[in-house]
XYZ file of C-alpha atoms in Angstrom:
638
model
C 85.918 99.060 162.333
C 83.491 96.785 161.104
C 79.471 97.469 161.444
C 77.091 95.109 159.887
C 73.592 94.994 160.742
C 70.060 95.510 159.412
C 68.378 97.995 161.451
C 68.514 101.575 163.332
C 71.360 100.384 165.720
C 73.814 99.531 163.066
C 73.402 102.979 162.368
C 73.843 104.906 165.262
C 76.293 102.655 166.218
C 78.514 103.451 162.911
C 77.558 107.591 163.589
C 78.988 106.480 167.551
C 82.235 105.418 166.451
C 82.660 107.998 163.596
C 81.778 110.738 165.370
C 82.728 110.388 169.202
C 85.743 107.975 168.470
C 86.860 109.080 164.976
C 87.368 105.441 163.500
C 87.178 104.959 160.030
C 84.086 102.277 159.673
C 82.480 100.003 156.977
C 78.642 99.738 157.024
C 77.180 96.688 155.644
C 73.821 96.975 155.325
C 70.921 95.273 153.206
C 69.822 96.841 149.808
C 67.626 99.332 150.899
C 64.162 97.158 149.282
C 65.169 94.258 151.711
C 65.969 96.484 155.112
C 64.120 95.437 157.986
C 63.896 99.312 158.683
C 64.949 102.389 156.601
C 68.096 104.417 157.856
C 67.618 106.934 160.575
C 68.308 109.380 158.663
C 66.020 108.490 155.490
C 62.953 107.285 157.920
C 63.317 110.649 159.634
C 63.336 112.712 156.306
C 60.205 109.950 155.201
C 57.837 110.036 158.389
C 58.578 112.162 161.144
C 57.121 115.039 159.482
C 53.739 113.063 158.987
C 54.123 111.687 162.897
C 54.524 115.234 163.890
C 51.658 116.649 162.234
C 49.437 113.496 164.051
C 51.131 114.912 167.351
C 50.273 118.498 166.427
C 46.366 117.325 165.199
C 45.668 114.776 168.289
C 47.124 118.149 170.660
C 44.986 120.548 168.914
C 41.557 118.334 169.449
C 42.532 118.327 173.238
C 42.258 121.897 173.334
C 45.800 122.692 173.253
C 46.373 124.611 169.978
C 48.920 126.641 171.316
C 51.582 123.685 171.969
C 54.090 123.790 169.556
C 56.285 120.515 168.751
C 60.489 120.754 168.707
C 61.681 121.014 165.503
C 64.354 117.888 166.333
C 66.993 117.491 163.232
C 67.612 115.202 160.771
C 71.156 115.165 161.599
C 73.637 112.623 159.655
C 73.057 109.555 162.111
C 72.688 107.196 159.521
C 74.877 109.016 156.817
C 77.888 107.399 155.335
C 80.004 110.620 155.458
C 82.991 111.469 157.024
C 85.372 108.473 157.298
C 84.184 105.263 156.000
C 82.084 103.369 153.329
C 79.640 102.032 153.263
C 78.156 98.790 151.524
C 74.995 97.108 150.209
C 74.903 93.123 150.645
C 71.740 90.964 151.645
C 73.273 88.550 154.021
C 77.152 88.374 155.686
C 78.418 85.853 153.719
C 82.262 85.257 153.669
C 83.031 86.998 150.835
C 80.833 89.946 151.957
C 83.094 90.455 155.146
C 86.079 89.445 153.032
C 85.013 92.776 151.299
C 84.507 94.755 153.936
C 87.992 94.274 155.061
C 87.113 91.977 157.993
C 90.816 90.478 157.717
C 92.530 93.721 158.439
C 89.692 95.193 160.674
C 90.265 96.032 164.157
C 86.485 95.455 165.775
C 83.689 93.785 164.265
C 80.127 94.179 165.402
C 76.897 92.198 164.426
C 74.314 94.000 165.115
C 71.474 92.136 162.785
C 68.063 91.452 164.396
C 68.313 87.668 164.531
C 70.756 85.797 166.627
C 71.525 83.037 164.329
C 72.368 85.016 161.492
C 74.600 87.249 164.142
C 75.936 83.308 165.251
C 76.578 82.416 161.733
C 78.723 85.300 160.612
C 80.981 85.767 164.170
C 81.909 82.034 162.744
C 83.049 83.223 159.583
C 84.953 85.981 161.222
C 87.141 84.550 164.075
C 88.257 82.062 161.338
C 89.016 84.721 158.858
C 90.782 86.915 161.706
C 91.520 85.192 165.211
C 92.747 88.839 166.324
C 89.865 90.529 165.693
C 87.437 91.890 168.607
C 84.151 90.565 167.806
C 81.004 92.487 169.368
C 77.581 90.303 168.933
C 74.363 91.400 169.372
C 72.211 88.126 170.870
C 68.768 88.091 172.520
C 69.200 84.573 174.339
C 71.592 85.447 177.183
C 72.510 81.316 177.986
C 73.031 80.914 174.314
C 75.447 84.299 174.255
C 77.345 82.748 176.866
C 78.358 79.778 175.464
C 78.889 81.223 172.099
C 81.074 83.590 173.862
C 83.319 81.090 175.359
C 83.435 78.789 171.799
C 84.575 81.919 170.163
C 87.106 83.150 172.403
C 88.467 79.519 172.496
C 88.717 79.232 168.782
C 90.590 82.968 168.716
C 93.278 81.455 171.565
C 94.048 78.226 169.563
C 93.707 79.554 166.839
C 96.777 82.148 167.783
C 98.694 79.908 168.694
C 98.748 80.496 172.876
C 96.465 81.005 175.570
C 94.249 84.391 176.490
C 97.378 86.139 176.577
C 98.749 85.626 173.239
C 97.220 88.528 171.433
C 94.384 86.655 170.253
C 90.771 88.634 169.650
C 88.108 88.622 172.569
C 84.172 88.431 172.245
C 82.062 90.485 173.676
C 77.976 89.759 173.851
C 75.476 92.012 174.177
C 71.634 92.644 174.043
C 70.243 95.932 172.819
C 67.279 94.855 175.257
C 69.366 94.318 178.069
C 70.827 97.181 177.988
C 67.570 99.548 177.528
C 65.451 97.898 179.639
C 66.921 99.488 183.153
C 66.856 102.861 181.755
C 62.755 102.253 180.344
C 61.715 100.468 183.827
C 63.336 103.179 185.991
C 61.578 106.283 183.627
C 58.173 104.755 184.361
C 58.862 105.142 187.894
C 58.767 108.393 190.290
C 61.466 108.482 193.026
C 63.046 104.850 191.552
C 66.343 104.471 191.210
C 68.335 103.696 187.757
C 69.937 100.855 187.518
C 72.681 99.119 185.777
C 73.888 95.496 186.542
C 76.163 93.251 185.032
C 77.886 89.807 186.497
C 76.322 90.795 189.980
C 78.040 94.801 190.207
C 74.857 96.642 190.589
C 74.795 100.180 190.438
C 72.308 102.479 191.279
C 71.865 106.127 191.068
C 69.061 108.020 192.169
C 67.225 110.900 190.873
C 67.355 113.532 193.802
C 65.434 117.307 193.677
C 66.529 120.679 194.394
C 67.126 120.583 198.489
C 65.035 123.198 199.997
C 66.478 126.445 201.838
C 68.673 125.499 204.610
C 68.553 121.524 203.667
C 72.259 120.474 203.030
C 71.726 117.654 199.994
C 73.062 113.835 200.758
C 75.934 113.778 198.095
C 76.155 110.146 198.439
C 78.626 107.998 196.820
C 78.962 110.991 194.670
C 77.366 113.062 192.239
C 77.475 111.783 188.905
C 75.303 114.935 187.218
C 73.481 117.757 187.797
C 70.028 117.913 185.724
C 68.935 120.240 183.316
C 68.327 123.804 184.184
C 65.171 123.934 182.303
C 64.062 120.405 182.969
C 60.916 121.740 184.619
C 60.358 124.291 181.603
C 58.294 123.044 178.736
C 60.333 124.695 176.254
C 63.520 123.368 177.663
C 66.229 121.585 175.481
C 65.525 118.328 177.436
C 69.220 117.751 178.598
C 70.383 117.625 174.693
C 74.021 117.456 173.558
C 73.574 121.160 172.162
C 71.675 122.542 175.350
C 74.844 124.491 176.184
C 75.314 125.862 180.265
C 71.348 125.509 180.843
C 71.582 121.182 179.830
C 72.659 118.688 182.375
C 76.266 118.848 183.814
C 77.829 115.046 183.483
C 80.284 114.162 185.881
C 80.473 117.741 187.545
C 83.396 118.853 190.106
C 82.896 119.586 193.646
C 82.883 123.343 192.768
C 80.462 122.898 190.133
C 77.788 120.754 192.589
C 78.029 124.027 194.959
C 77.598 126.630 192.631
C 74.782 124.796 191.105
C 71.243 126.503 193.037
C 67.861 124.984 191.842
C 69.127 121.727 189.764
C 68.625 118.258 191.020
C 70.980 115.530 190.769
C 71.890 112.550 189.803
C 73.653 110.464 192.907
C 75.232 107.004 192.750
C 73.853 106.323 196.632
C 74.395 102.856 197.303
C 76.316 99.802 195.605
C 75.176 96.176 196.982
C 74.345 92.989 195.668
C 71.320 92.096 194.120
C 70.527 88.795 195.206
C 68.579 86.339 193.473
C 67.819 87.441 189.739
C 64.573 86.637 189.646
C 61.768 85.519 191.619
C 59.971 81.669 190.756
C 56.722 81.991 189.723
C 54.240 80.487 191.675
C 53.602 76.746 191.166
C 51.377 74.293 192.523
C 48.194 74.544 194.748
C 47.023 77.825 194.372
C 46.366 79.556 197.796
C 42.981 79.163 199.545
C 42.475 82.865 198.224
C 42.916 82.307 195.208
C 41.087 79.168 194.609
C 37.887 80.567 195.322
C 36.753 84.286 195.015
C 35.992 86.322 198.148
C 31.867 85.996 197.387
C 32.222 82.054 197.291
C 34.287 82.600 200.670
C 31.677 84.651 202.294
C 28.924 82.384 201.114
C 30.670 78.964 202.582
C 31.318 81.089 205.801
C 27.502 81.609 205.900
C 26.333 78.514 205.343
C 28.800 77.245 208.162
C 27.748 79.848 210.454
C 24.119 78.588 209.979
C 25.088 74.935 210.702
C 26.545 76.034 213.980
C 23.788 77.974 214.709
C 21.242 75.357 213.821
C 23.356 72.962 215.852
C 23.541 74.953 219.194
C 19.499 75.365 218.802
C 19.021 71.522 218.800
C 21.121 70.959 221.532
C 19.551 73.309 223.352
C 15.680 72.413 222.887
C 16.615 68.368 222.762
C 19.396 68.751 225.433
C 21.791 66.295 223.201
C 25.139 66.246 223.348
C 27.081 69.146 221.514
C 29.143 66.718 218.740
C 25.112 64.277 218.529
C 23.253 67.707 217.911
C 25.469 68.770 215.262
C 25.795 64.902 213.725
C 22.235 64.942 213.685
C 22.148 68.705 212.180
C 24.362 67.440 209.278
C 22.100 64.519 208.534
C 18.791 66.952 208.471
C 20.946 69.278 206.099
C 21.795 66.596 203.710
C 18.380 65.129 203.587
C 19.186 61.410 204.518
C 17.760 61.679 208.416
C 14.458 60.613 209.258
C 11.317 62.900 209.423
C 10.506 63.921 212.818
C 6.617 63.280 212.478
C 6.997 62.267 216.284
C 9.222 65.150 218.111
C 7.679 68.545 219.533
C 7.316 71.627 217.173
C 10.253 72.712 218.240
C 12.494 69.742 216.512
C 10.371 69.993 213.599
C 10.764 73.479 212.548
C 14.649 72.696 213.015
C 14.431 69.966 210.543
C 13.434 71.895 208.201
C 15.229 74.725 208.942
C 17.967 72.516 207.992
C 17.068 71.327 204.675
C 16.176 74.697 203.392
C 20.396 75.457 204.611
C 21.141 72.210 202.750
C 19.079 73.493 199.768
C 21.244 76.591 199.690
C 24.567 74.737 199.841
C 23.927 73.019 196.567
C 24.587 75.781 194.822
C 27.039 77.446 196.706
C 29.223 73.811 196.426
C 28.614 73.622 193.056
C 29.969 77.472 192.116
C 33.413 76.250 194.631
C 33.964 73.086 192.087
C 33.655 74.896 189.404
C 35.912 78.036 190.729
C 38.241 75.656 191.598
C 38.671 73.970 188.001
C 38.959 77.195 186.546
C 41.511 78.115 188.557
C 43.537 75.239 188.252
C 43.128 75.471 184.377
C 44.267 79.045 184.610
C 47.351 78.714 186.615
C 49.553 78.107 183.834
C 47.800 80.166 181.557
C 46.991 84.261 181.673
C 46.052 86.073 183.926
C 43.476 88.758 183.301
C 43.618 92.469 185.583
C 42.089 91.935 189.044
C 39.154 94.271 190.152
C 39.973 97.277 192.473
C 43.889 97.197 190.652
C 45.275 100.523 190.822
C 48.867 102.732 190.943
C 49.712 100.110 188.462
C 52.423 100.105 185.130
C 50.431 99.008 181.984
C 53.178 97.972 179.660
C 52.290 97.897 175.990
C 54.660 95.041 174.000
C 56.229 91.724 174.845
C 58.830 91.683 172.632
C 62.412 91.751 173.051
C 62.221 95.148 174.793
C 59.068 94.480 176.362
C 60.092 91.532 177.680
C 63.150 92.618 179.435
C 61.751 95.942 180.958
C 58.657 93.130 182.376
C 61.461 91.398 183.418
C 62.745 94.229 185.378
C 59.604 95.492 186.830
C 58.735 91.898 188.260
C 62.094 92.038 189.865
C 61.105 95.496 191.595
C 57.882 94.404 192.621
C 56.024 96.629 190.612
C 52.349 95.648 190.028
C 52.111 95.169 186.120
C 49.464 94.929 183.704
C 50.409 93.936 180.078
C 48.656 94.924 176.554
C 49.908 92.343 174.091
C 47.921 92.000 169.719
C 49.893 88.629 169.274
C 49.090 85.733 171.550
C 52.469 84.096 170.521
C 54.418 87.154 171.097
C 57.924 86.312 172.899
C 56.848 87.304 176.169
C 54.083 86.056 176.366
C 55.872 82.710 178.516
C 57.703 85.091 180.576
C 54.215 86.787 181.620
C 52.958 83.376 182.536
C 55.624 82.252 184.643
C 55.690 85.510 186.763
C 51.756 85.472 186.914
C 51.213 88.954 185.214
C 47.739 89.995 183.983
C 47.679 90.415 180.204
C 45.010 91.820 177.706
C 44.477 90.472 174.397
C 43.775 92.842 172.181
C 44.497 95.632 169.717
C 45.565 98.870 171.771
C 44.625 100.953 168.987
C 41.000 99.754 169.428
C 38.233 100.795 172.057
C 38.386 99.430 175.672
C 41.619 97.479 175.641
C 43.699 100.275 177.768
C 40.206 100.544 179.745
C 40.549 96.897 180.330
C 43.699 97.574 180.931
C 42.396 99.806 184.162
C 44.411 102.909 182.573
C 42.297 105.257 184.763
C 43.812 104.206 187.390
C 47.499 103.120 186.426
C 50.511 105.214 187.669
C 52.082 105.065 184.114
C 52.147 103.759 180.913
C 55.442 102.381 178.886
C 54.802 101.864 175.365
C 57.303 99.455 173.898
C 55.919 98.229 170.810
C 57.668 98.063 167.492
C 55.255 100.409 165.801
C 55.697 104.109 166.509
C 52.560 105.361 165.295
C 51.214 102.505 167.789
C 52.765 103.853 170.624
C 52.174 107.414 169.967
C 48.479 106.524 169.577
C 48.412 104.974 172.828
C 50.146 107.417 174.614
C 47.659 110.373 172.818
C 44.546 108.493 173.999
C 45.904 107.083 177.631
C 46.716 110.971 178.327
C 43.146 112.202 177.187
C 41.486 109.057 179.308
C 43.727 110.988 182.627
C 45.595 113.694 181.851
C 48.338 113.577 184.263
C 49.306 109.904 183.313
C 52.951 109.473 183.294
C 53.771 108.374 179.877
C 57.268 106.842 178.574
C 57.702 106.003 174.321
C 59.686 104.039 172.685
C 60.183 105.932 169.604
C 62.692 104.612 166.977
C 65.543 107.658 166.493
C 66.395 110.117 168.286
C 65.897 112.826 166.715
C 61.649 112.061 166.373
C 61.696 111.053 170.003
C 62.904 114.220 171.038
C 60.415 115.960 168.974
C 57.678 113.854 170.307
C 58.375 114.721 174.054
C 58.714 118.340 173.370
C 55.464 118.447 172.018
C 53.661 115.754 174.634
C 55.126 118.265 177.377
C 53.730 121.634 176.028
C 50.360 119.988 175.546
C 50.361 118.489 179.168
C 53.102 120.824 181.014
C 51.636 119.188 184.491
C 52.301 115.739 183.597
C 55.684 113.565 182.998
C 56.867 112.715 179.534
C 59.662 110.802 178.034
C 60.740 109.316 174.748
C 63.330 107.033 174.685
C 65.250 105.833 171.757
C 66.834 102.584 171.997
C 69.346 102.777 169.709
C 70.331 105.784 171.335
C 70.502 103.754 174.642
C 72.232 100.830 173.539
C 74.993 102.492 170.846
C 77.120 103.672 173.670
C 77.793 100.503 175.202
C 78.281 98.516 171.585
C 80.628 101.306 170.050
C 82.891 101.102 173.779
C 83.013 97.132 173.201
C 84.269 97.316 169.938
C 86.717 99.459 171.455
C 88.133 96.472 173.567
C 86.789 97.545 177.331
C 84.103 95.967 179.365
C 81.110 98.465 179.334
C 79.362 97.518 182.802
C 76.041 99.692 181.400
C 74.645 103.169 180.582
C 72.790 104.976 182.899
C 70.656 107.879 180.989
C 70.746 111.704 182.369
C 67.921 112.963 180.643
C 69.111 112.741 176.753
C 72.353 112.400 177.257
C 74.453 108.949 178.607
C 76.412 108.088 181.247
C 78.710 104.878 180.676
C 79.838 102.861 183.307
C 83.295 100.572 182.242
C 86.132 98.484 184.010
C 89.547 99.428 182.685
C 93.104 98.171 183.108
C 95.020 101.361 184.676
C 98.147 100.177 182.897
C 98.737 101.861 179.439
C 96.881 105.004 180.390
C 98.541 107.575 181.536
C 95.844 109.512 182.455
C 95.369 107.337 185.526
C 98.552 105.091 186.205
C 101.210 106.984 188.549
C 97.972 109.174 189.518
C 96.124 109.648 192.597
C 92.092 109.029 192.376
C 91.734 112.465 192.802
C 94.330 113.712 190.018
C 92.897 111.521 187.830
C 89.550 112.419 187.968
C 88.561 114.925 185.257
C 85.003 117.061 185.357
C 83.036 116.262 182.654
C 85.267 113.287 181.099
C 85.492 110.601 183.433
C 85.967 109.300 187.528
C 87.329 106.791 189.072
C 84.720 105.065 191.276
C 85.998 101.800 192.577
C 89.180 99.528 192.226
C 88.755 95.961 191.703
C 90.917 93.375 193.490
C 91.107 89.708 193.475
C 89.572 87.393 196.445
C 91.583 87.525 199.487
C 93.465 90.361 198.361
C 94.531 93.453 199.974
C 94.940 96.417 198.043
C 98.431 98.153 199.211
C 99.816 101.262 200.517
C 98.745 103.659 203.314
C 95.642 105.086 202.122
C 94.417 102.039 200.330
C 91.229 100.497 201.243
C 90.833 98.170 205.033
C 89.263 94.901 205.439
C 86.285 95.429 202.981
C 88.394 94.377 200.087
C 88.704 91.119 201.568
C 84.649 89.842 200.908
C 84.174 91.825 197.715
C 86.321 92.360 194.588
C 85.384 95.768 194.229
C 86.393 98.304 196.863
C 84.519 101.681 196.940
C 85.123 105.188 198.165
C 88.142 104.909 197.426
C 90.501 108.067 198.829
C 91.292 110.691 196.290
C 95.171 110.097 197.708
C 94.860 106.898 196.618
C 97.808 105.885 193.843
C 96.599 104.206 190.847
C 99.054 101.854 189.761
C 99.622 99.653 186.330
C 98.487 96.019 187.925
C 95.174 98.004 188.978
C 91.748 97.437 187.314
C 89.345 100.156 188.088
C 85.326 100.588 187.683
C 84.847 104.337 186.160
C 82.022 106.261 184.627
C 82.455 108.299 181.436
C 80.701 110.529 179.661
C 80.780 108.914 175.584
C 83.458 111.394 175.154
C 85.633 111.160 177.763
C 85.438 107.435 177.395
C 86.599 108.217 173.542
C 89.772 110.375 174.898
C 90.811 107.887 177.384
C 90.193 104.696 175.970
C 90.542 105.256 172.183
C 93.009 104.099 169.845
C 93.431 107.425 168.232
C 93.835 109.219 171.292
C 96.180 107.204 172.749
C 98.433 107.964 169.299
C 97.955 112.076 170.325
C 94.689 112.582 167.973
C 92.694 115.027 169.242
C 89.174 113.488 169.980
């Protein structure tokens, strides 16, 4: 295997396919003066313990001395031990993958931060090996697509035969994509996570402890059981090393009874999504929008006043109803004639009226220029309405930031977004779906104010700067203490030290710190691997990883029924996939609902898996290791 890349991810992903898979791996990387960020490992030995002593110094002016932050290890994530090299070039030049073996590799991913230089190389690649499985990391979805196709087309001809000929596949994926579900669903209380890919969406819920004599909803099925101490402040936080007390992936129906006190995580419903995401408004603004509720109330006034006026000179002149209000209009404009001649009472009407048209100036003047403004504004941003409350306030529009606003939109979630760069990427995206955005500096006074913070139901901050984020979060939680708070730290290891400590200082109130390099590894390392990775749901620290696999070859599943093949903690067969039309055969196979979907669910445990079958399962990283990797298929213990 092949890893080339210039941040964090190539990193973890390398440690992923060392260290779950046991593949031997090259590591290109920049020389360490040009990287766009250090090594996990060497940024954790460099900074966290300066970032934990802010944590530990911000907690202790709050009052909480006593909080103590995890002592989260350096590890060897970014480490070149074990099996594999690794090596120092500036850019992934032909003769740089030539030297990392590229001809001979297996799996090659390109993991580098920008898409052309990702583009460039996967060129140099499929023509230096048309077998090899290329992995891309690309930010423009359309663009992946197509580069996708061009790639796998140049692999087929370039074997010699069509798809099936041997020839390498391409796989393209976005670390954003693939972190954003997990970072929308975190900021939300009760919402579901959710992974979709080519219109399969999954979603598992979150569920609590069911009281005394309530029988919990199972679902689909249970997919884990959380931590035992996810409620405790000195809990592991569902950690790989949290031992019996962590969360339980993939648990068997023995384990879900036993289990007293733990919530769980259930995959409760699987339907399509329908449209991916909703137009922004265009056009005429609405009537409330064009003019603010004061101007409304003031032009309902002034007509309730000409109606008025109009029924008292119809009564004391006895005109008709549509000639007293003609004539009402005319006295409000100023353009009828003075009535020196008429009785007091038409008089005093008459002016009456032009003290009404007197106000109205005004009033139409503020409606033109409301108007204007709000035309100007439609297609530009939007700032945070008054009275906004129970609202995200997202910090970042970058790639991440982007994505999880993306996501949040498509949820119906009422957003407000905090964004330093006016020409930051997502700042179009924020436009088009009509989302309120600060300018500003959130380090600096009164931007999260502006930002109504005292009232928002949680804060995500996604920006690329950890000591940024953590100074949000550290000032949003002494502005209301029981904010619900997500990070997006850069490893693991710091995250996890980060929400240990955030959680002793504010037991009462939710905490996370994601990683998303940790989130987005898993489903790179199982691509390189050859499968289709559908998406990673997280279970507190640790991942679940959702993947279609051909049954044939394994045999772990083929010959087996669904429910032999099922193995606790490992992996479980969740659906089988079948073509349109088809019918999937034999006496406890699936009815009639396999005829207007191509994935049939609850499927029987009797059910026989058999070679021509292609089946949706989830994995822990593991499991999908043992059943799926090359090694383990030779008899290598994984």
């Amino acid at each position: 295997m092949v890893v080339c890349g210039d941040d964090g991810l190539a990193h973890r992903l390398a440690a992923e396919l060392r260290g779950v898979y046991r593949e031997q791996v090259t590591l290109v990387v920049p020389p360490s003066g040009r990287r766009v960020r250090q090594p996990v490992v060497g940024r954790a030995r460099a900074a966290s313990a300066a970032l934990r002593d802010m944590v530990n110094a911000a907690v202790n002016r709050t009052g909480n001395s006593d909080a103590t932050g995890g002592t989260g290890s350096t590890g060897s994530t970014g480490s070149t031990g074990g099996t594999g090299r690794e090596l120092e070039a500036t850019e992934p030049t032909e003769d740089v993958l030539a030297d990392a073996g590229v001809e001979r590799a297996t799996a090659l991913a390109l993991v580098y931060d920008d898409d052309e230089t990702n583009i460039r190389a996967a060129l140099t690649a499929r023509r230096l090996n048309p077998r090899l499985q290329l992995v891309l990391r690309l930010y423009n979805r359309r663009l992946g697509q197509h580069i996708e196709e061009l790639l796998d087309q140049s692999a087929a001809l370039a074997s010699g035969g069509g798809p099936g000929s041997g020839s390498g596949s391409t796989t393209v994926l976005s670390d954003a994509d693939t972190a954003a579900p997990a970072l929308a669903a975190t900021a939300l209380v009760g919402t579901s996570k959710v992974v979709e890919t080519d219109g399969l969406l999954l979603r598992a819920v979150e569920r609590n402890p069911p009281r005394p004599g309530e029988v919990a909803d199972p679902g689909l099925c249970t997919l884990a059981l959380l931590s035992a101490t996810s409620n405790d402040p000195a809990g592991a936080d569902g950690s790989e090393d949290s031992g019996e007390n962590g969360p339980q992936l993939l648990p068997d129906a023995a384990a879900v009874e036993a289990a007293t006190g733990r919530g769980t995580v259930a995959l409760e419903q699987v339907s399509y999504s329908g449209p991916p995401l909703p137009a922004g408004r265009a056009g005429v603004p609405a009537f409330g929008e064009l003019f603010s509720r004061r101007l409304r109330w003031s032009l309902a006034g002034l007509a309730a006043c000409v109606v008025a006026l109009a029924v008292a000179l119809m009564v004391v002149t006895g005109d008709h109803p549509l000639h007293a209000t003609y004539v009402t209009l005319l006295d409000l404009f100023s353009i009828n004639e003075p009535a020196h001649n008429a009785d007091i009472g038409r008089q005093i009407l008459q002016l009456l009226s032009g003290f009404v048209g007197l106000l109205l100036l005004p009033v139409l003047l503020a409606a033109v220029l409301e108007a204007l403004g709000t035309f100007r504004s439609a297609s530009t941003l939007r700032k945070p309405p008054r009275g906004l409350g129970g609202h995200v306030v997202l910090l970042g529009l970058g790639k991440i930031g982007t994505r999880v606003l993306t996501r949040l939109r498509e949820m119906d979630i009422p957003v407000v977004c905090v964004e330093a760069d006016p020409e930051a990427r997502g700042m179009a995206t924020a436009r088009r779906l009509r989302v309120p955005v600060v300018l500003g500096d959130v380090t600096q006074e009164g931007v999260l104010e502006a930002a109504k913070i005292h009232r928002a139901h949680s804060l995500l901050a996604l920006t690329s700067v950890d000591t940024t984020n953590l100074e949000a979060v550290l000032y949003a939680r002494s502005v209301r203490s029981r904010l619900r708070v997500v990070l997006r730290l850069y490893d693991d290891d710091f995250a996890t030290a980060v929400y240990r400590t955030l959680r002793a200082a504010h037991p009462r109130a939710l905490t996370r710190s994601r990683s998303v390099t940790h989130l987005a590894a898993p489903s790179f390392a199982g691509a390189m691997m050859g499968r289709q990775i559908l998406g990673a749901i997280p279970v507190e620290r640790r991942v679940l990883l959702f993947a279609a696999v051909e049954v044939a070859g394994h045999p772990q599943l083929e010959g087996k029924t669904v429910g032999e093949a099922f193995r606790a903690g490992a992996w479980r067969v969740l659906a089988l996939e079948v073509s349109d039309g088809e019918r999937a055969m034999g006496a406890d196979s699936p009815s009639e609902g396999a005829r207007e979907s191509r994935l049939v669910w609850e499927l029987p445990d009797t059910y026989v898996l058999r070679g021509s079958d292609r089946v949706v399962l989830a994995a822990t990283r593991r499991g999908l290791a043992e059943l799926l990797g090359r090694r383990a298929r030779r008899g290598v213990d994984v």
